[in-house]
Short mmCIF file of C-alpha atoms in Angstrom, two decimals:
data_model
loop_
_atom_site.label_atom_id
_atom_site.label_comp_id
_atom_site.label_asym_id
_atom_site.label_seq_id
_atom_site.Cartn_x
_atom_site.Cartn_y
_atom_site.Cartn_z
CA UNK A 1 151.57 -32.88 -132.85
CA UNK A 2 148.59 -31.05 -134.30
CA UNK A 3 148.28 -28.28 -131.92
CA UNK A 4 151.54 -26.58 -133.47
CA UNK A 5 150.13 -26.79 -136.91
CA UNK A 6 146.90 -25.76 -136.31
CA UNK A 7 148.19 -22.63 -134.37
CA UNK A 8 149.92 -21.62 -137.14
CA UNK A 9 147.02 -21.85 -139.14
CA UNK A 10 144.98 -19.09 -136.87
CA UNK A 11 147.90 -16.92 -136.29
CA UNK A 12 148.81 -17.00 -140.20
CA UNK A 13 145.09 -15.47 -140.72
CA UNK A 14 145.41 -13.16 -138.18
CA UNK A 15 146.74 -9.55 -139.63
CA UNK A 16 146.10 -7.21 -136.88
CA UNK A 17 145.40 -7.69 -132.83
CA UNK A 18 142.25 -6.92 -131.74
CA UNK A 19 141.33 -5.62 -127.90
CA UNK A 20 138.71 -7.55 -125.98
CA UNK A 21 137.43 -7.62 -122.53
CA UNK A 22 137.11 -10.56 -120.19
CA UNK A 23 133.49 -10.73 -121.21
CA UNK A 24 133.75 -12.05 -124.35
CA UNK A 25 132.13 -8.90 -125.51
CA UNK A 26 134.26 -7.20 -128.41
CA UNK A 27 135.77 -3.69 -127.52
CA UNK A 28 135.26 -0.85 -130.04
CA UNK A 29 137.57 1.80 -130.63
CA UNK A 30 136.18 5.06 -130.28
CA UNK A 31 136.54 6.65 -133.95
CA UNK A 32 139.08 9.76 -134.04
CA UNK A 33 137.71 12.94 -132.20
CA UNK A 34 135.03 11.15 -130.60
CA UNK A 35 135.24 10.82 -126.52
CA UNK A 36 135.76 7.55 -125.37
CA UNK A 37 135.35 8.50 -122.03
CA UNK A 38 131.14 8.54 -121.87
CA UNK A 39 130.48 5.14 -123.85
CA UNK A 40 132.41 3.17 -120.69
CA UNK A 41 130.61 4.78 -117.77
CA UNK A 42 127.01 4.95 -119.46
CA UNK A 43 126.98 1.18 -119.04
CA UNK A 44 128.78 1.09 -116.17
CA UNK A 45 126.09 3.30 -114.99
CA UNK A 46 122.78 1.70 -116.02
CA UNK A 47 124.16 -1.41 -114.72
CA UNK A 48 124.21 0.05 -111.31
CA UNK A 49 121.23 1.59 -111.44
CA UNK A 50 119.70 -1.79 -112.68
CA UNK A 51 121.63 -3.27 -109.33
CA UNK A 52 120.30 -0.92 -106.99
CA UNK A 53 116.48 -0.67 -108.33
CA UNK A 54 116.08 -4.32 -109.32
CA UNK A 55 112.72 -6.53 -108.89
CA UNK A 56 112.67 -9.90 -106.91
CA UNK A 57 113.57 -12.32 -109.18
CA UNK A 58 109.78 -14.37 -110.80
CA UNK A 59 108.58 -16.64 -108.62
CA UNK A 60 107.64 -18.42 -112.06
CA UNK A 61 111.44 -18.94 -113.12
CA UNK A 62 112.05 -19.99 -109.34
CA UNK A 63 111.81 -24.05 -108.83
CA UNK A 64 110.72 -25.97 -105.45
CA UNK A 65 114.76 -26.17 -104.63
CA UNK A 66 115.48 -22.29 -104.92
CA UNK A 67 117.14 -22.23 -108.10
CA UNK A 68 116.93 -19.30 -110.32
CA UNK A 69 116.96 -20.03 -113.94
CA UNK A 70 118.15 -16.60 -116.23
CA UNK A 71 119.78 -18.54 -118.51
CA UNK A 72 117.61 -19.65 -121.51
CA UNK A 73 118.47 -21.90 -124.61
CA UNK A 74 116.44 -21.77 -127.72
CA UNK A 75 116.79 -24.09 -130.77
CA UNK A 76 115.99 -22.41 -134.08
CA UNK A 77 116.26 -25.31 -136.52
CA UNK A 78 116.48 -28.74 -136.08
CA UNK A 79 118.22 -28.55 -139.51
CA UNK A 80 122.47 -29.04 -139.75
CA UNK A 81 124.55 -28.89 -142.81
CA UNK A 82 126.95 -31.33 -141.46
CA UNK A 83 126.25 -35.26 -141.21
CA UNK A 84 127.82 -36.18 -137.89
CA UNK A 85 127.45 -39.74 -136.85
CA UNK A 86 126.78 -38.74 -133.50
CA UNK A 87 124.44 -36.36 -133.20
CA UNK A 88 121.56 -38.32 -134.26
CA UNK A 89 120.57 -41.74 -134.14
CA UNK A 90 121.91 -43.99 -136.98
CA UNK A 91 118.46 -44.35 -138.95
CA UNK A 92 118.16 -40.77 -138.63
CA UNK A 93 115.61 -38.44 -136.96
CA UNK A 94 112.00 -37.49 -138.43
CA UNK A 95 111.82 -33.70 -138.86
CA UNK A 96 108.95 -31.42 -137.89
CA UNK A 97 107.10 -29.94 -140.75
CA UNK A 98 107.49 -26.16 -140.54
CA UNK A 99 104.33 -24.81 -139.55
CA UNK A 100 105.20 -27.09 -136.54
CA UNK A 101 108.21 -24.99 -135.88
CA UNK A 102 108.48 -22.08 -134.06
CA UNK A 103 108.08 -18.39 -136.08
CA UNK A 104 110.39 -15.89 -135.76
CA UNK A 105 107.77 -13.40 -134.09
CA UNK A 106 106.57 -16.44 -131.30
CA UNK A 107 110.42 -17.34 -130.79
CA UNK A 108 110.84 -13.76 -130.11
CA UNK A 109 107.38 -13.31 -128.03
CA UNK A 110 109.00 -15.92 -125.52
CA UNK A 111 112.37 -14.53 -125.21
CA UNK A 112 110.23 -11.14 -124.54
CA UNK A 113 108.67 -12.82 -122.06
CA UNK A 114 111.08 -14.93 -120.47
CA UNK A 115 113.76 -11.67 -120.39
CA UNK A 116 110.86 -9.77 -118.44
CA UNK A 117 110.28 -12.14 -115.90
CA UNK A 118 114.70 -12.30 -114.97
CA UNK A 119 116.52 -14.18 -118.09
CA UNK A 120 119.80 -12.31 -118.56
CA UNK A 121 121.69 -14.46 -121.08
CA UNK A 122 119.83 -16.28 -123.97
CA UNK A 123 122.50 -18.92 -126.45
CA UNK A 124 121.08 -19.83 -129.76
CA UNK A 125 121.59 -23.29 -130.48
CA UNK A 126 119.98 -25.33 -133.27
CA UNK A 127 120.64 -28.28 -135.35
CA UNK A 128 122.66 -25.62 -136.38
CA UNK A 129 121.19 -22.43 -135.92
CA UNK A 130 123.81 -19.96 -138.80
CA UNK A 131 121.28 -22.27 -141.11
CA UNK A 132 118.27 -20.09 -140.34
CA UNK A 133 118.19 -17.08 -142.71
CA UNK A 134 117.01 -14.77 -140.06
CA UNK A 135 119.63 -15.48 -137.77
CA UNK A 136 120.97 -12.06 -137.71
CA UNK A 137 117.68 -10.34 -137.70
CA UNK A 138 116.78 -12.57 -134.41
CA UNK A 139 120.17 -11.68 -132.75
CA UNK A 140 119.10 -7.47 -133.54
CA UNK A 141 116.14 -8.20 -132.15
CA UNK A 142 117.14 -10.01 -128.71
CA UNK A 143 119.50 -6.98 -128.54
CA UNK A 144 116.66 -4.56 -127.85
CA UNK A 145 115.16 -6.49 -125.30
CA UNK A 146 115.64 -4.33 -121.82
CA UNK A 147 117.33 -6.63 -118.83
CA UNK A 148 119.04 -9.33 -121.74
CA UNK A 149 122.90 -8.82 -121.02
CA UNK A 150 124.36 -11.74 -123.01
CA UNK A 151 123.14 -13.16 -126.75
CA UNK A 152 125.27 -16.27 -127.47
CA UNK A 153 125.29 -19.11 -129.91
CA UNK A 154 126.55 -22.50 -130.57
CA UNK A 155 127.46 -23.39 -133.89
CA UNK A 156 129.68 -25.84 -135.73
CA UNK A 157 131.42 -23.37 -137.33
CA UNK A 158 131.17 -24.15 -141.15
CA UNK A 159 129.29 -20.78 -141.52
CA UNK A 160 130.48 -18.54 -138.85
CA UNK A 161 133.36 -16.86 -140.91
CA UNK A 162 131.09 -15.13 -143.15
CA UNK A 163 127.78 -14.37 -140.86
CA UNK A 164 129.88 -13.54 -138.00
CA UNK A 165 130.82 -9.77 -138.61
CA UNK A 166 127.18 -9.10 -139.18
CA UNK A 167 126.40 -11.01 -136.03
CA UNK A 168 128.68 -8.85 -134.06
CA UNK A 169 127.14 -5.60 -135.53
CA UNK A 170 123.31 -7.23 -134.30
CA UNK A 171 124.87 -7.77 -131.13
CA UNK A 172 126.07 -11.01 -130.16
CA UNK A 173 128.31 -11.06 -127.40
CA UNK A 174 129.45 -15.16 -126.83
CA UNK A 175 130.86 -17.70 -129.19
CA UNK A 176 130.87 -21.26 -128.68
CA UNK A 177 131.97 -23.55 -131.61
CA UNK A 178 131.89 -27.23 -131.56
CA UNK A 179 135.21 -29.14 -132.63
CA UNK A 180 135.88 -32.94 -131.65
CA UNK A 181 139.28 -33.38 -133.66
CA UNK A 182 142.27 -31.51 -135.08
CA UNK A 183 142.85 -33.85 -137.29
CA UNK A 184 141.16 -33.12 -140.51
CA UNK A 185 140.88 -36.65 -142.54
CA UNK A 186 139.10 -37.99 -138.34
CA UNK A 187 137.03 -34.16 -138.99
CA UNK A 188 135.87 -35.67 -142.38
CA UNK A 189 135.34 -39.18 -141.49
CA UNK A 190 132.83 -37.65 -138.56
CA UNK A 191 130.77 -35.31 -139.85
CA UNK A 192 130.17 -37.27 -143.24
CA UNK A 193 131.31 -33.79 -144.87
CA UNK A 194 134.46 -31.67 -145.21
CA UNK A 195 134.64 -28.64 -144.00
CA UNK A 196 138.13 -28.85 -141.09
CA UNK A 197 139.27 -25.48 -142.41
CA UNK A 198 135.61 -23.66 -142.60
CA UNK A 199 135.52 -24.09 -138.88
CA UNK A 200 139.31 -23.16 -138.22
CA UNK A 201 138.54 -19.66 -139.90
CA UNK A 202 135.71 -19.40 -138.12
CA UNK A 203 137.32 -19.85 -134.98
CA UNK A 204 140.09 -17.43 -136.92
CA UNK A 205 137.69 -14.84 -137.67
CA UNK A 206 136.42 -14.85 -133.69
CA UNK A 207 139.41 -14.50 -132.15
CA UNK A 208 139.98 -11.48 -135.05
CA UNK A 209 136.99 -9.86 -133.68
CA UNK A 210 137.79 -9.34 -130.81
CA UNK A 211 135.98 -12.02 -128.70
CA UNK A 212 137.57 -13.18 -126.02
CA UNK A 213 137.51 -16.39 -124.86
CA UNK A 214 136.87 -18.00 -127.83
CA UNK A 215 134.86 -20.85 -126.81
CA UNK A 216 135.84 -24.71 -128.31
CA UNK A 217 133.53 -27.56 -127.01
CA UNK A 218 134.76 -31.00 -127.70
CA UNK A 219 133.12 -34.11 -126.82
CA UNK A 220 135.68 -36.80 -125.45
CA UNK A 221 135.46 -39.80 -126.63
CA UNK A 222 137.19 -43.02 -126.05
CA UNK A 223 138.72 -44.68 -128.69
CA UNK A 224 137.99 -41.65 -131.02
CA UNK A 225 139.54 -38.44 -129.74
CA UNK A 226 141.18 -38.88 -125.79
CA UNK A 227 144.51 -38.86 -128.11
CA UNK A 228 143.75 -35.37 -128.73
CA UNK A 229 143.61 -33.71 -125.31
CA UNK A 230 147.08 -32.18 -125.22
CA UNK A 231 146.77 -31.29 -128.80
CA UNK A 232 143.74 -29.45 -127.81
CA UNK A 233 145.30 -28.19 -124.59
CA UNK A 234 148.06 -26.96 -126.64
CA UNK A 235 146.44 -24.61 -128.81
CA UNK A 236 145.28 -22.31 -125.71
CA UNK A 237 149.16 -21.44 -125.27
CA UNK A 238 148.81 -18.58 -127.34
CA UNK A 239 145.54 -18.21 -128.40
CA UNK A 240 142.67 -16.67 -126.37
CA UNK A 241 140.78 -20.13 -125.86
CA UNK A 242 138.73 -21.77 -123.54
CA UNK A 243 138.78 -25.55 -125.14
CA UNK A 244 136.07 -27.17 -123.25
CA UNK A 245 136.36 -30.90 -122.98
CA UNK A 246 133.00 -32.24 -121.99
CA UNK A 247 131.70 -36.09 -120.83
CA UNK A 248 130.45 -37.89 -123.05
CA UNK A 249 126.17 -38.15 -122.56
CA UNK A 250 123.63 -40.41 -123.59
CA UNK A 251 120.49 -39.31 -125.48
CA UNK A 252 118.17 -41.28 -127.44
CA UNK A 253 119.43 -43.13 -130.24
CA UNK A 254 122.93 -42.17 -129.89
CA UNK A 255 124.15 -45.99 -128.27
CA UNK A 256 125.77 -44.68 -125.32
CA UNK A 257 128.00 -47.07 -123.49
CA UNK A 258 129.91 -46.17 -120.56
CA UNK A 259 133.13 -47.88 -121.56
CA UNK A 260 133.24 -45.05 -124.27
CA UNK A 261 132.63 -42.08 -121.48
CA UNK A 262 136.00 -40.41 -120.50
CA UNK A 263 135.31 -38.99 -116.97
CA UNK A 264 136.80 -35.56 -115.75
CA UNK A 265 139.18 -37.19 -113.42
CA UNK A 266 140.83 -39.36 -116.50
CA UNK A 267 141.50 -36.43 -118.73
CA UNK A 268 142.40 -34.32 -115.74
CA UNK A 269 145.49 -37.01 -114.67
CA UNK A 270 146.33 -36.86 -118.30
CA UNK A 271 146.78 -33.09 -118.11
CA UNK A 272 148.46 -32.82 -114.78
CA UNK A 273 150.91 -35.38 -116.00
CA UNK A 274 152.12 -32.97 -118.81
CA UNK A 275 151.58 -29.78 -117.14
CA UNK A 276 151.82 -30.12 -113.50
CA UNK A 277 151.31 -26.57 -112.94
CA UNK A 278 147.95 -26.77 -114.22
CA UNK A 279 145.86 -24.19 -111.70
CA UNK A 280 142.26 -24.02 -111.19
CA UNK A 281 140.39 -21.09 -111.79
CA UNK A 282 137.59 -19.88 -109.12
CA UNK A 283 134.45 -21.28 -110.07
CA UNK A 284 131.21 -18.63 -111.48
CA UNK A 285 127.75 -19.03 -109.92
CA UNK A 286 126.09 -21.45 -111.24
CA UNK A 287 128.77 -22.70 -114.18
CA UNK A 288 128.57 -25.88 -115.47
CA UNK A 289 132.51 -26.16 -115.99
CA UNK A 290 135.54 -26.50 -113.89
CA UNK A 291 138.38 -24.48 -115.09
CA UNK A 292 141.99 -24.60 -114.95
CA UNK A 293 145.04 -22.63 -116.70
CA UNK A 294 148.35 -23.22 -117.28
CA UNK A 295 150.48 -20.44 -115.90
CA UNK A 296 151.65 -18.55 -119.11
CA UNK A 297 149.20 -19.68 -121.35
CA UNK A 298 146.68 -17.29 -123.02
CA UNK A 299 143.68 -19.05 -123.21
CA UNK A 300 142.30 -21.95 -119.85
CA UNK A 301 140.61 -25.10 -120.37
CA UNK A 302 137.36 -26.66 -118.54
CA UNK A 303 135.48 -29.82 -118.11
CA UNK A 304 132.17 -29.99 -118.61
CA UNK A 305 131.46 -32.86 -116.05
CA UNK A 306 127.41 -33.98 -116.57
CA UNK A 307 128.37 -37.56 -116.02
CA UNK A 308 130.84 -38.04 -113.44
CA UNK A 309 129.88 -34.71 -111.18
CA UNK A 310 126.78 -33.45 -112.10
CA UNK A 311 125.99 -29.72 -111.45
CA UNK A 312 122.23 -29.83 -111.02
CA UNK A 313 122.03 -28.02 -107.61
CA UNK A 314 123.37 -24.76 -109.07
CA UNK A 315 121.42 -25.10 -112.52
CA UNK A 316 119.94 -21.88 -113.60
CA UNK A 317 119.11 -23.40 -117.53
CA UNK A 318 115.84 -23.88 -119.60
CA UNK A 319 115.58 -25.30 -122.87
CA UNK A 320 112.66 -23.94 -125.73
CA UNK A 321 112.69 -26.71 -128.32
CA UNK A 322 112.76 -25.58 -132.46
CA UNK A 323 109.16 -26.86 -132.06
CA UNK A 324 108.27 -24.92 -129.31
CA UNK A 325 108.70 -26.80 -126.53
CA UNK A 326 110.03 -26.20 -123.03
CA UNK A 327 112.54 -28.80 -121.12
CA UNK A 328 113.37 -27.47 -117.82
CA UNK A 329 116.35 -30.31 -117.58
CA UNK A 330 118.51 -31.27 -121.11
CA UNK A 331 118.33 -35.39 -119.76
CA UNK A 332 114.53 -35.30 -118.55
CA UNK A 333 111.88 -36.54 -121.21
CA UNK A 334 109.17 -34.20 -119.48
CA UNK A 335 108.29 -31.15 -121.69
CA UNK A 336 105.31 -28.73 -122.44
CA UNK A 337 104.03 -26.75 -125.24
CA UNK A 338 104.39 -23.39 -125.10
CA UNK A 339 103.92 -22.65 -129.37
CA UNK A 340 100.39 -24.73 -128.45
CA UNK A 341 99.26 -22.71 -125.74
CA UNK A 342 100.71 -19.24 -128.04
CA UNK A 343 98.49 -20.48 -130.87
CA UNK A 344 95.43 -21.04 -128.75
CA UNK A 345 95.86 -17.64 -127.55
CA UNK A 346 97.09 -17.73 -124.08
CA UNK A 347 97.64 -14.94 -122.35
CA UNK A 348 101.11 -13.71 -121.21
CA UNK A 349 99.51 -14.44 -117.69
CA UNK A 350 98.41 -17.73 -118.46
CA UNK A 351 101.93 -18.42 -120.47
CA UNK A 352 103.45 -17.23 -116.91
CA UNK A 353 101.16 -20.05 -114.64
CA UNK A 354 102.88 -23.36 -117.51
CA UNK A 355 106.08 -21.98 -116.99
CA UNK A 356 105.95 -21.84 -113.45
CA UNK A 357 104.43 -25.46 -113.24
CA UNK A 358 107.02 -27.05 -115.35
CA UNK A 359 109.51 -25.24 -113.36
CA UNK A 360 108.05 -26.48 -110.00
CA UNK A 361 108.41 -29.65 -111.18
CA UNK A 362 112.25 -29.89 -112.17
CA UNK A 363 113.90 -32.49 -110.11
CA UNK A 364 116.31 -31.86 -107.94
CA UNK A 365 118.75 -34.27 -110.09
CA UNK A 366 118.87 -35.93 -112.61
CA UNK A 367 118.20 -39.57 -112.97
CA UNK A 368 122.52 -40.81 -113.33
CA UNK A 369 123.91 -41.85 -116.53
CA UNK A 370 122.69 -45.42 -116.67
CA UNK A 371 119.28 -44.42 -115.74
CA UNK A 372 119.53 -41.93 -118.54
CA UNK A 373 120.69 -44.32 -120.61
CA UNK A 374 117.88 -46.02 -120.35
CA UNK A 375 115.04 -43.52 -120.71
CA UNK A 376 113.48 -42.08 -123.48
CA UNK A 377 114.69 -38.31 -124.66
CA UNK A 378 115.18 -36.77 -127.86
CA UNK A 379 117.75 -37.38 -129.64
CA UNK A 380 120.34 -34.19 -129.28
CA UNK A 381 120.24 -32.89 -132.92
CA UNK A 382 116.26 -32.25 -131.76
CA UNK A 383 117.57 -30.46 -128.39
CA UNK A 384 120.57 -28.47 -129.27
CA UNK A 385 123.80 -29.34 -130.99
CA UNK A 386 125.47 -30.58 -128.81
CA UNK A 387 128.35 -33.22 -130.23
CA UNK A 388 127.49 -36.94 -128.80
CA UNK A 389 128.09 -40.11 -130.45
CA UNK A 390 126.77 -43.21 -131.63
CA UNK A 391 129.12 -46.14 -131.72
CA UNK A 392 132.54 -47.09 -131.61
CA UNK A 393 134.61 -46.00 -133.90
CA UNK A 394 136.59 -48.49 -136.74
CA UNK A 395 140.17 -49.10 -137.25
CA UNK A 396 140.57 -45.85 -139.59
CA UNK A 397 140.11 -43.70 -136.74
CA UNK A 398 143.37 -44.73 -135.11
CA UNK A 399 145.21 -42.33 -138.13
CA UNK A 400 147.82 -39.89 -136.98
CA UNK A 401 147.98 -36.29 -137.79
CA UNK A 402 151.15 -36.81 -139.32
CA UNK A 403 149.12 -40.03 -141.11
CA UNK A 404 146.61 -37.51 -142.38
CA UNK A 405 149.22 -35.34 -143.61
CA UNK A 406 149.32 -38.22 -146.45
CA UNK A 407 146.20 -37.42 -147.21
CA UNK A 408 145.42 -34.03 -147.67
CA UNK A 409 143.88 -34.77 -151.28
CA UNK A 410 140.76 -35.35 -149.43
CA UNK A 411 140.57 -32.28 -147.69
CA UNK A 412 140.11 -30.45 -151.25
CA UNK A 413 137.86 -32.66 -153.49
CA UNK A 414 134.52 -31.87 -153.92
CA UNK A 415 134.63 -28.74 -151.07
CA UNK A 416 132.60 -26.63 -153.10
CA UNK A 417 128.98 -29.26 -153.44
CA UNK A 418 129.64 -30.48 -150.32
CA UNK A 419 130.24 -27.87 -147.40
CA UNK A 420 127.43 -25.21 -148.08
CA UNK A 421 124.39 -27.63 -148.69
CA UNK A 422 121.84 -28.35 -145.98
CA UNK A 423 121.40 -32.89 -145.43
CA UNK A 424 118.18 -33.38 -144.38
CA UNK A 425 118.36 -37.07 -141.93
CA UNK A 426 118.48 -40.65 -143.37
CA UNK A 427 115.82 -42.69 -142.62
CA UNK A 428 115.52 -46.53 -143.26
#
């Protein structure tokens, strides 16, 4: 199996353990002859003070059904280095000149904004957002804002080894990286690129750092990866892991068929059947997984369950676009300007009144995967990476890991041009 192998690979990496809190936050060692005792209770501190003196949450982040959205998600490229075939439609997706895009200073003016008013957790998602040169500087900089209490990203990994240590030191606190396969000849047939081991030692060099869970989102597909679930399921025996297996959605050009869409309940019976034991885990305010562990396993796994059991009536998210705009709901094709209205001038006040009407008007629901199938949205790789797919997949996808192992010739060739260069979308 290719959970074993690809086990080995992390732990062979791994030269030291490293402590971690539940958090996901990496614990420091106090350096020798320093007090350790002060740096745990001065947070533990301000956070109850923050408790006790805190402000009724904006009526402007507040929607018509009561829900409270302090979790935002801002894209800060619609640029990837890797050429998945299901992230964007087949033809490919136009790209928004750059003075279209979002600055660093407005993407930061927002977050400002959006932290004062109740956000406490803001992901950075892209295209791929360890492309953007400033990446670190924008993480230091989200850091200092007063009332933000977790900075995570999404990433495919290929960079993460190298940027991450400096992204720790700037502050982020969560990791998410997106993997669909453990096989790497499937990895390379995907993406269009290679790059398998890139995002192993970046999952590596997380787990090294001390973060903890390490967060794997993969995209279940039928006929491409459902193979792959106890593989996946495997690797959180011993490894600090929260492999998130998440329904396959449709989005605009990505050919979504329901036939392809492995619901919760499927992959669940698939897991119960090898692991009976399988417990689930409490559920947090306002997740969007369900979680379960295996007794005596380091790491859990979760469903992310859009499709088959949406989770709209606890949503706290909002979106802000690499172009600047904001989608109160990832599947609704409403959204507003808020780089527009920044460039005309408006007024925190009058930035305050937009949001507030966009998020009066979020639905209760949304529309059900066939209507969604049906409606026009952006394609993802313009929302947020977030791994979907376009068609079935051929014959060569049905290769073993033990197959691939005949193969491994491809995994080397042509690494070096390949892996670090940024594809701009075909077009017809």
């Amino acid at each position: 199996m290719a959970a074993p192998l690809v086990s080995r690979m992390l732990r062979r990496v791994l030269s030291s353990r490293v402590r971690s809190c539940s958090s996901g936050a990496p614990v420091t060692q106090p350096r020798p002859g320093e007090p350790s005792q002060p740096a745990v209770e001065e947070p533990s501190r301000r956070r109850q003070f923050l408790r006790e003196h805190a402000a009724p949450f904006s009526a402007f982040l507040t929607d018509s059904f009561g829900r409270r959205h302090s979790y935002l998600r801002i894209s800060l490229t619609e640029k990837c280095n890797l050429r998945c075939q299901y992230c964007m439609p087949e033809e490919g997706v136009p790209l928004t000149p750059k003075a279209d895009l979002l600055t660093t200073e407005e993407i930061l003016t927002l977050a400002r904004l959006f932290v004062k008013e109740g956000v406490d957790k803001i992901r950075l998602t892209g295209g791929e957002p360890l492309i953007r040169p400033d990446v670190v500087n924008i993480v230091a900089q989200l850091r200092q804002l007063e009332g933000l209490r977790t900075i995570g990203i999404t990433t495919n990994g290929i960079n993460l080894a190298r940027l991450l240590p400096q992204l720790q030191k700037a502050g982020l606190s969560a990791v998410n990286i997106s993997l669909d396969t453990l096989v790497p000849a499937k990895f390379e047939f995907i993406v269009r690129r290679k790059g398998f081991h890139k995002v192993m030692e970046g999952i590596h060099k997380a787990i090294e750092l001390g973060y903890s869970p390490v967060k794997v989102n993969c995209v279940v597909m039928r006929g491409l990866n459902e193979d792959e679930l106890l593989d996946f399921v495997a690797l959180t025996k011993g490894l600090p892991l929260d492999v998130r297996f998440i329904e396959y959605m449709p989005f605009d050009g990505n050919k979504w068929n329901f036939k392809k869409m492995v619901s919760y309940k499927e992959m669940l019976d698939t897991l119960q059947q090898r692991w009976p034991e399988l417990e689930k885990l409490p559920e947090e305010e306002s997740s969007t997984a369900k979680a379960f562990k295996i007794p005596g396993f380091q790491g859990q796994v979760s469903f992310i369950t859009s499709m088959s059991e949406h989770f709209c009536g606890t949503c706290n998210r909002l979106r802000i676009t690499a172009d600047g705009n904001l989608k109160v709901c990832l599947f609704g094709n409403s959204e507003v300007s808020l780089r527009d209205h920044l460039r005309a001038g408006a007024s925190e006040e009058e930035l305050l009144s937009i949001i507030g009407a966009a998020v009066g008007r979020k639905k209760r629901q949304h529309a059900g995967m066939f209507n969604i199938s049906q409606m026009k949205n952006r394609p993802m790789i313009l929302i947020e990476l977030f791994l979907t797919l376009q068609d079935s997949p051929p014959a060569v996808l049905s290769i073993s890991f033990r197959d691939s192992l005949h193969v491994q010739g491809l995994r080397h060739r042509g690494r070096k041009s390949t892996e670090d260069g940024l594809h701009p979308p075909r077009t017809k």
